[in-house]
Coordinates of C-alpha atoms in Angstrom, one line a residue:
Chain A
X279 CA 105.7 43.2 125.3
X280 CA 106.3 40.2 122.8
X281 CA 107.8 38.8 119.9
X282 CA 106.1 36.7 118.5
X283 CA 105.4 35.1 115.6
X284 CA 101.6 33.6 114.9
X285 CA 102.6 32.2 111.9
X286 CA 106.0 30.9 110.6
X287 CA 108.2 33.5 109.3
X288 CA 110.5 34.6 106.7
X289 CA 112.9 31.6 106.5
X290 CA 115.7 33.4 105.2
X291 CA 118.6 32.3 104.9
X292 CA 117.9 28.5 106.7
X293 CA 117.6 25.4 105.0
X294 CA 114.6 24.1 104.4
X295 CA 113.1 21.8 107.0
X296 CA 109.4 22.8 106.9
X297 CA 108.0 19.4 105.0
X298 CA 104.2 18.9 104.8
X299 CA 103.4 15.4 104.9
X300 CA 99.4 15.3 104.0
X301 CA 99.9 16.8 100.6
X302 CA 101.7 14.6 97.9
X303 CA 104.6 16.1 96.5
X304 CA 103.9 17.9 93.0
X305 CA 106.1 16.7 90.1
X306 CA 107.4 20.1 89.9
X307 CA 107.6 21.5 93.1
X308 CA 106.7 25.2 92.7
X309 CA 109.5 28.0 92.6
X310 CA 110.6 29.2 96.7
X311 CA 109.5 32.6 97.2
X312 CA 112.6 35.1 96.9
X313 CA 113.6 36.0 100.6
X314 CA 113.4 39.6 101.5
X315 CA 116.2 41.3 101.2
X316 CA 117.7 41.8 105.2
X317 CA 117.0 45.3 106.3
X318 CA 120.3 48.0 106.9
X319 CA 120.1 50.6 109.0
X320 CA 122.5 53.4 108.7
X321 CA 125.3 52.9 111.9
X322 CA 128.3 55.2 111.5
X323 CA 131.2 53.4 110.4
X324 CA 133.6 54.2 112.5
X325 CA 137.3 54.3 112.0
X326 CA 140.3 52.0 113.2
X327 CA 142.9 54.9 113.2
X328 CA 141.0 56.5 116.3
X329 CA 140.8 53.4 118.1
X330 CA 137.3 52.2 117.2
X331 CA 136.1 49.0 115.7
X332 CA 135.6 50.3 111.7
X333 CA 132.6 48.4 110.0
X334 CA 133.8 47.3 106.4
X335 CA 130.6 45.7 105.5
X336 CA 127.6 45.4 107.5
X337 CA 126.1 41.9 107.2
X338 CA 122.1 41.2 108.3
X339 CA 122.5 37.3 109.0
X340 CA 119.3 36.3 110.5
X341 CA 116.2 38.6 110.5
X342 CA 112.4 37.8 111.6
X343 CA 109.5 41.3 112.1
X344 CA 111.1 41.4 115.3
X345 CA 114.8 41.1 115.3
X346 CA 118.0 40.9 113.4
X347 CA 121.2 39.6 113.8
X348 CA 124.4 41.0 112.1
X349 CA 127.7 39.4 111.9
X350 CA 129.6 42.2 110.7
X351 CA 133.1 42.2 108.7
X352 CA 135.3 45.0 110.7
X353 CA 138.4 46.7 111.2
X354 CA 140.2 46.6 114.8
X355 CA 143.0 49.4 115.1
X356 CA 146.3 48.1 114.4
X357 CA 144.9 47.2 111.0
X358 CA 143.4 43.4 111.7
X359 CA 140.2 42.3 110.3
X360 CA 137.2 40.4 112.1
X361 CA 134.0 39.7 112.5
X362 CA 131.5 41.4 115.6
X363 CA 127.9 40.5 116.0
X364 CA 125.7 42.5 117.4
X365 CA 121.3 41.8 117.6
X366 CA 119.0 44.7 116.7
X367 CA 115.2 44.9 118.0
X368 CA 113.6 46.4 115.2
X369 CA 111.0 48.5 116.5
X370 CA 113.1 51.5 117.6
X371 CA 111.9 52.4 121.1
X372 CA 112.5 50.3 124.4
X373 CA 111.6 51.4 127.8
X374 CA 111.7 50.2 131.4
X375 CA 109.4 52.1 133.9
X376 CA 109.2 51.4 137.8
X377 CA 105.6 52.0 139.1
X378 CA 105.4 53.1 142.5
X379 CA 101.8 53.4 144.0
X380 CA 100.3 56.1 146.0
X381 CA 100.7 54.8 148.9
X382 CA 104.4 54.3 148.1
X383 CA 104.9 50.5 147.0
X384 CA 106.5 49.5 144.4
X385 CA 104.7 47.3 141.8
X386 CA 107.0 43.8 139.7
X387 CA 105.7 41.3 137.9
X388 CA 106.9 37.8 137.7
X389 CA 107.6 36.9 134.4
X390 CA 108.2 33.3 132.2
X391 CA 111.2 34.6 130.4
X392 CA 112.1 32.6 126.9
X393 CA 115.7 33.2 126.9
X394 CA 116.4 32.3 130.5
X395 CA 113.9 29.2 130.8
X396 CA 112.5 30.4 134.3
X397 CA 110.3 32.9 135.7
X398 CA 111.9 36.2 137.0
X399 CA 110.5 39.3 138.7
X400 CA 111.1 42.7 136.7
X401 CA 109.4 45.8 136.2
X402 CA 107.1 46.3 133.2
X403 CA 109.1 47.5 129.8
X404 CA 107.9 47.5 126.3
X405 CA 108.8 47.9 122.9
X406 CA 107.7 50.5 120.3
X407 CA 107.3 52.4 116.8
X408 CA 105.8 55.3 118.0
X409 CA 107.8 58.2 119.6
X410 CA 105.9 58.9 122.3
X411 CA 107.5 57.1 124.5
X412 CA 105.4 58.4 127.7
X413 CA 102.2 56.8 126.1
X414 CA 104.4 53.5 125.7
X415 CA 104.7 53.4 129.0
X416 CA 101.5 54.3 130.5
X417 CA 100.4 51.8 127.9
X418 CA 102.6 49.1 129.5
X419 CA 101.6 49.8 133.1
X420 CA 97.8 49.7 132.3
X421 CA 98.6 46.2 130.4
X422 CA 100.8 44.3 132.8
X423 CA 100.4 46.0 136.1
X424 CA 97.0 47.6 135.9
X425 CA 98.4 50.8 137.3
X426 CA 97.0 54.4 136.3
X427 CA 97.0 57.8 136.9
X428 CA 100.7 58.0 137.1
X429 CA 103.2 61.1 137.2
X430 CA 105.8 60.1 134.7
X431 CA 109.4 61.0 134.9
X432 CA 112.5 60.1 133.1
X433 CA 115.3 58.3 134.5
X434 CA 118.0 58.4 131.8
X435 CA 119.1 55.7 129.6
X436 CA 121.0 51.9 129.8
X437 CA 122.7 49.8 128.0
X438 CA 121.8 45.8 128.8
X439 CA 124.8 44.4 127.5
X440 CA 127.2 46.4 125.5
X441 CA 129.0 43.3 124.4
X442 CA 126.2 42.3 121.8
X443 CA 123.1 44.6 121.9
X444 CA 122.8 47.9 119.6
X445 CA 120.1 49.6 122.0
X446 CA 119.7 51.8 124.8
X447 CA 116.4 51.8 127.3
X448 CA 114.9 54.6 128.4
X449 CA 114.1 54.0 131.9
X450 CA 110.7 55.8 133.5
X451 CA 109.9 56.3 137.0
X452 CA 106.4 56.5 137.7
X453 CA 104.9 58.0 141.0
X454 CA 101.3 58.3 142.3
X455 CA 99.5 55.1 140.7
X456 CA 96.7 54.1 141.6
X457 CA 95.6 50.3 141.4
X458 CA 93.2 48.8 139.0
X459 CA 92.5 46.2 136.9
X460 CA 95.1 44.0 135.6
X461 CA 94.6 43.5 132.0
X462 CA 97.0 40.4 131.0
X463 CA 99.1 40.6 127.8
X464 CA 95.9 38.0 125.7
X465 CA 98.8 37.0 123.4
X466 CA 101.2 35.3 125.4
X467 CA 99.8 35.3 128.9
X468 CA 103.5 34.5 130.6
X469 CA 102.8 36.6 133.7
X470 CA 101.6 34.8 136.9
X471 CA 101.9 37.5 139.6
X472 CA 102.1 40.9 140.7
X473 CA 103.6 42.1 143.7
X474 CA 103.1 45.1 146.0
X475 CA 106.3 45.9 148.0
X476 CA 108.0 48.2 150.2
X477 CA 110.6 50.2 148.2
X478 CA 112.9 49.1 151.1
X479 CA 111.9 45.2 150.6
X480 CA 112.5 46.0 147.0
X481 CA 116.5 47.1 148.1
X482 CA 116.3 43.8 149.7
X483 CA 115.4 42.0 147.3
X484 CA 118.0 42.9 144.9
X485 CA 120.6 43.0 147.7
X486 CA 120.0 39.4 148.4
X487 CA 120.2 38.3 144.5
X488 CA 116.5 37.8 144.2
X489 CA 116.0 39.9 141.7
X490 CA 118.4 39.3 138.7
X491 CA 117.3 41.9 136.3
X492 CA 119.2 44.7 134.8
X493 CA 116.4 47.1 134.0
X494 CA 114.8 47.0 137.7
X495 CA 117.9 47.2 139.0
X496 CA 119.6 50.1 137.4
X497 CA 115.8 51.9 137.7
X498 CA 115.8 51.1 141.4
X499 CA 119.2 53.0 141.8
X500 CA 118.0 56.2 139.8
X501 CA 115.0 56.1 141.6
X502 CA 116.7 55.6 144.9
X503 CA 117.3 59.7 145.7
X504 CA 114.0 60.3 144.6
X505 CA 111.8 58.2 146.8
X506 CA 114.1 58.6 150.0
X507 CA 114.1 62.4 149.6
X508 CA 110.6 62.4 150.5
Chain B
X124 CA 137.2 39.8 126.0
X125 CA 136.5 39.6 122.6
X126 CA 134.4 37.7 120.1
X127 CA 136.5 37.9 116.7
X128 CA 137.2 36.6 113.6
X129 CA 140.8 36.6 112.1
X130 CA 139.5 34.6 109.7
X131 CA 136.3 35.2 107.7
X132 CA 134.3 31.7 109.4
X133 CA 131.3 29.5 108.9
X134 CA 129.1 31.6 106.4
X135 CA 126.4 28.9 107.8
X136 CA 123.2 29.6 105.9
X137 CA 124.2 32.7 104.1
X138 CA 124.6 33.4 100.6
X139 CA 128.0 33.2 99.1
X140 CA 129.6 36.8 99.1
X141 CA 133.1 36.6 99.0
X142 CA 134.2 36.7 96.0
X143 CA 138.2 36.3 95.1
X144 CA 139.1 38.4 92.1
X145 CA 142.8 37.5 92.2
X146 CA 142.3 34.0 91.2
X147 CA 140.7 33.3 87.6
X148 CA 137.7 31.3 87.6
X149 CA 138.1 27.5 87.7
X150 CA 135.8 26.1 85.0
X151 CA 134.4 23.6 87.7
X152 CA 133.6 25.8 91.2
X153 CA 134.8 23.5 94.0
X154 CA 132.0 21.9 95.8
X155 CA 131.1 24.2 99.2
X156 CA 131.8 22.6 101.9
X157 CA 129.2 21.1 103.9
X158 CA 128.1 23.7 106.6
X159 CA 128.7 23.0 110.2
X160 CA 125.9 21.5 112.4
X161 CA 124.6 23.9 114.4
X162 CA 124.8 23.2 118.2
X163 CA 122.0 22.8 120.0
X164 CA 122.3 22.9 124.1
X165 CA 119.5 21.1 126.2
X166 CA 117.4 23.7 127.9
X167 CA 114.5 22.9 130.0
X168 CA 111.5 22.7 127.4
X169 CA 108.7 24.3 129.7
X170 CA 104.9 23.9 129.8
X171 CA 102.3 25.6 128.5
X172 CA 99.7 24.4 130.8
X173 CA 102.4 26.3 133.3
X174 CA 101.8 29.6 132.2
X175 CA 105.2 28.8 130.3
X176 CA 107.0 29.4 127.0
X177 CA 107.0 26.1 126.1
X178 CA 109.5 25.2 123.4
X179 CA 108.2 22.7 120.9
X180 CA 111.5 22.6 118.7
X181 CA 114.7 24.5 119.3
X182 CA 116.1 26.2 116.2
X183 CA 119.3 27.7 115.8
X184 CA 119.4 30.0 113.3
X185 CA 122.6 30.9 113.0
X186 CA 126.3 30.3 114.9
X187 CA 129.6 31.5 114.4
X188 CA 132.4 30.4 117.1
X189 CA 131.6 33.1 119.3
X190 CA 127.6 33.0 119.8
X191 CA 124.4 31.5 118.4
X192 CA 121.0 33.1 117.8
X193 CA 118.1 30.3 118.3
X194 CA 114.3 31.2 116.7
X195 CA 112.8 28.4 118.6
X196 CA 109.4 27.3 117.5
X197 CA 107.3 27.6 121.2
X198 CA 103.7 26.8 122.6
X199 CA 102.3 29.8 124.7
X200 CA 99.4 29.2 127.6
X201 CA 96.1 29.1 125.9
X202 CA 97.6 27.0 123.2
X203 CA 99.0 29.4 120.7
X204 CA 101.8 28.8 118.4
X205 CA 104.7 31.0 117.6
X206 CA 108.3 31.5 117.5
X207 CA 110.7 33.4 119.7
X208 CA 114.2 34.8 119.9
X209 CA 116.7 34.1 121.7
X210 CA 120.9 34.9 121.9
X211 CA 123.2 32.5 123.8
X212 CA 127.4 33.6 123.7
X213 CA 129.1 29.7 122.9
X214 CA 131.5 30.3 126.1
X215 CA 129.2 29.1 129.2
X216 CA 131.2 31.3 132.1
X217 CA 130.5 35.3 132.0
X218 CA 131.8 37.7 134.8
X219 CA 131.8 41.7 135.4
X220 CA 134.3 42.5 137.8
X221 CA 134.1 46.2 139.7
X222 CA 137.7 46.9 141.0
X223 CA 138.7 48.8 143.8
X224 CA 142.5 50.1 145.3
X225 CA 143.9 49.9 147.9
X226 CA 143.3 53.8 148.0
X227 CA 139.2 53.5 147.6
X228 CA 139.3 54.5 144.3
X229 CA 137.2 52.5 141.5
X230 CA 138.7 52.0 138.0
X231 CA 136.8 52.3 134.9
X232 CA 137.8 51.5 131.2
X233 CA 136.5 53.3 128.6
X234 CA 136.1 50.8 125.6
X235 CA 134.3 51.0 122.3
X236 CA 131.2 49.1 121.7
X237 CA 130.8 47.5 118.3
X238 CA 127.1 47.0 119.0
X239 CA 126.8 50.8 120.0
X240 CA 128.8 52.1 117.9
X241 CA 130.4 54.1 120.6
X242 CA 132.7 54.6 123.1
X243 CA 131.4 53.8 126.9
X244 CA 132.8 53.9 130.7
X245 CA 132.4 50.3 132.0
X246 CA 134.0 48.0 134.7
X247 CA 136.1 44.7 133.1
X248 CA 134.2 41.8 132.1
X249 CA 135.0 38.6 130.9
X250 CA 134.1 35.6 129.2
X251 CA 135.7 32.2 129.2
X252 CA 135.4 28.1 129.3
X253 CA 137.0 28.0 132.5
X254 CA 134.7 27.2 135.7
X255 CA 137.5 29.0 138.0
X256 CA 135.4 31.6 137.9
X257 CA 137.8 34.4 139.9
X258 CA 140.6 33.4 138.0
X259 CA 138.8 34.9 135.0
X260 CA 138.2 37.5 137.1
X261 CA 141.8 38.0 138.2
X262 CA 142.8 37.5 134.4
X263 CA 140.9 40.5 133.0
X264 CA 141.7 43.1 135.7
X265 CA 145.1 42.0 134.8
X266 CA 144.4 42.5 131.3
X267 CA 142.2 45.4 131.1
X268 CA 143.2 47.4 134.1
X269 CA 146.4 46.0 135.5
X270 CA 145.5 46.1 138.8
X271 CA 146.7 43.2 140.5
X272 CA 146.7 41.4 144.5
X273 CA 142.7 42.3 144.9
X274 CA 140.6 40.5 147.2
X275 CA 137.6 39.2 145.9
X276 CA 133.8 38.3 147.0
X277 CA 131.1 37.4 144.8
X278 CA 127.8 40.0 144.0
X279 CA 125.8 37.7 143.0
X280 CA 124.3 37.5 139.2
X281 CA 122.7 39.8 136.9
X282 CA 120.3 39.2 133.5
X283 CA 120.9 41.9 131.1
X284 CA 118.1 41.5 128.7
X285 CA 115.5 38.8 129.7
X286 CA 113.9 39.2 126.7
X287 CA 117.2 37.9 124.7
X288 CA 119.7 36.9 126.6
X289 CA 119.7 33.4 127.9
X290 CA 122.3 34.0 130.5
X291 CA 123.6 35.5 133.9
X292 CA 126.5 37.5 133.9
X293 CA 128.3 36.5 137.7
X294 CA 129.3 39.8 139.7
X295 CA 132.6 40.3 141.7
X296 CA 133.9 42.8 143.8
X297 CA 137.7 43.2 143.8
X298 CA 139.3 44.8 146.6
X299 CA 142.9 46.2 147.8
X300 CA 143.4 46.4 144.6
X301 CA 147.2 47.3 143.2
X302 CA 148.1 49.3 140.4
X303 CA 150.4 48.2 138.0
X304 CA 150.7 48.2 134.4
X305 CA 147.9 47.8 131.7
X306 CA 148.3 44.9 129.5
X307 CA 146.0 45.7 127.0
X308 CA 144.6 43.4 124.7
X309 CA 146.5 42.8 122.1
X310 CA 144.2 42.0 119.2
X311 CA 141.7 44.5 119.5
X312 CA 142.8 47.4 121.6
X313 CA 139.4 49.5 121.4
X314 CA 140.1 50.6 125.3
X315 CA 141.7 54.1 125.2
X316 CA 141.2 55.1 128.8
X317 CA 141.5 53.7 132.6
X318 CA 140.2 56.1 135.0
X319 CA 140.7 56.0 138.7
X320 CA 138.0 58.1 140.5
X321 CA 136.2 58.0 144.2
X322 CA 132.7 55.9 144.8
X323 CA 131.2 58.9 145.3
X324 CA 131.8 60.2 141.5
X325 CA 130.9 56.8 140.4
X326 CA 128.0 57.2 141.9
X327 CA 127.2 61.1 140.2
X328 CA 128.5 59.1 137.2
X329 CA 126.1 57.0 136.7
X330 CA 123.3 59.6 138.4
X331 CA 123.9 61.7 135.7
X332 CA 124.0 59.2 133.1
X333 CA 127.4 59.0 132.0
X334 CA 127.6 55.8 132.8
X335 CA 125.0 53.9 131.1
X336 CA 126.5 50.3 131.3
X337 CA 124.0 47.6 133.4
X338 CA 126.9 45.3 134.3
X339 CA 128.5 48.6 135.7
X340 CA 125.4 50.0 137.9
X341 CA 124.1 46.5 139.2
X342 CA 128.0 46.0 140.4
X343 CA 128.1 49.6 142.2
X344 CA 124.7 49.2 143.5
X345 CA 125.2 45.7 145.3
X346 CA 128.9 46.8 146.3
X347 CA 127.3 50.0 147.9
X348 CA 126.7 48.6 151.2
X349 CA 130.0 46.9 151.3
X350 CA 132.1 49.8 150.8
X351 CA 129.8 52.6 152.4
X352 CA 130.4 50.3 156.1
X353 CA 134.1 50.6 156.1

């Protein structure tokens, strides 16, 4: 799961910086392409009389293929105006899935994450177009696990960080994997290992702060009734 | 907590939109005002050769007092180019607090979520320049739950989105708490309901789904142990 750019993108609304200093400058340098317009998707607007924060004008600030940033103009109940941001993925579909073996351990990755500068452990999640969001995750497993053969159930949605992100994960628990080859992300290539753990050393784990990340986490505890039931 | 505007701010690389139709027209337009700077922090850069994202130039794309959006320009192992996202809030301390009377009972808020566009049961959080990290604890269950005299022991930290977010939120646990009186927030008021109810129908709460919040999950499921031995 990536975003990633392979060449430099849409520029939009920066200054430019980008100079290339083996070509002379032309006398006339030629005409900057028009940016794109910033996509809009449809929100509901909301309305400050019953509380809510009331979009007045939804405002795309920053956009790339793979995300956008709004800084929206709004209306807080008492009548005050502001400004919220929120950040948009924009491929629609995000899932987390927790793959748990036949032989009942649990499967995490260590990951090089960008925004945090460090490596973390997590369970495998993706991003998507299509709406099958059971293929997207077997797809996922098969990619940065190596896992197969899995029985797929759902485990409800989250919501990261309320404070700034427009999305909701669906989370997957996946049961009765069986191991195989480990067929690395070519692109990026940011995972260095895979573990195989006891779902109670998994506990552990997040009980002694070892593993940070939301989407494990809150899969772990959906997970929990299901795996100790058995 | 809140990230808002009472002023429209730094339209930092966007087109001019606002447009006064009260005033006529000067026949000179004053000159814009330069924009801001944008501020880059010093992260580590990384290494390719590592199996990291190595960034190559940081790029911040666009700021406004509250956050900043970076599209940094990176180096991925095997030498590949590309660019990738990431969304840092300006203030460095964040905390999620999960508070709990004297009684046993947990209190929730139900607040609306600008980037959701709904309404959601969560546990206070904060934000704030301040290192004194409890008082900012002790501040916003003041604020958002007027609870008051709670004990409080750290959970450790949580990343909501590693694929975004550059930072950890810091989890507390606040107990024998008092009730007292909600001091809402005065400039945005988008919380319309406290609820007191038992772990246990926390728990089915967020079973079921109801509560989809990470901040709010990760805080039960590390407090579980804590409050399950008394």
């Amino acid at each position: 799961m990536l975003h990633v750019v392979f060449v430099l993108t849409l520029f939009l609304a920066l200054p430019a910086v980008a100079v290339d200093t083996k070509t002379p400058p032309a006398k006339e340098p030629p005409p900057l392409p028009s940016p794109a317009p910033l996509a809009v998707k449809d929100v509901a607007p909301g309305s400050a009389v019953r509380g809510e924060v009331q979009i007045k004008q939804q405002r795309p600030v920053y956009s790339n293929p793979f995300g956008t940033l709004y800084d929206d103009e709004v209306l807080f109940p008492g009548n005050i105006s502001g400004t919220y941001l929120r950040f948009s993925w924009n491929k629609p579909n995000l899932i987390g899935v927790l793959p748990v073996l036949s032989s009942g351990e649990v499967v995490l990755i260590e990951h090089y994450r960008h925004p945090l500068r460090r490596w973390i452990w997590e369970i495998p999640r993706g991003m998507g177009d299509d709406n099958d969001l059971e293929a997207l995750a077997r797809q996922e497993l098969k990619e940065e696990v190596g896992v197969h053969d899995c029985t797929l159930s759902k485990m409800g949605v989250i919501t990261p960080d309320s404070g700034i992100l427009t999305y909701e994960v669906k989370l997957f628990l996946a049961t009765g994997c069986q191991r195989g080859k480990v067929e690395r992300e070519r692109d990026t290539g940011t995972v260095r290992n895979v573990r195989y753990i006891s779902f109670k050393n998994f506990e552990a784990m997040i009980q002694s702060g070892e593993i940070t990340d939301s989407f494990s986490i809150v899969a772990m505890h959906r997970a929990r009734p299901r795996l100790l039931r058995r």
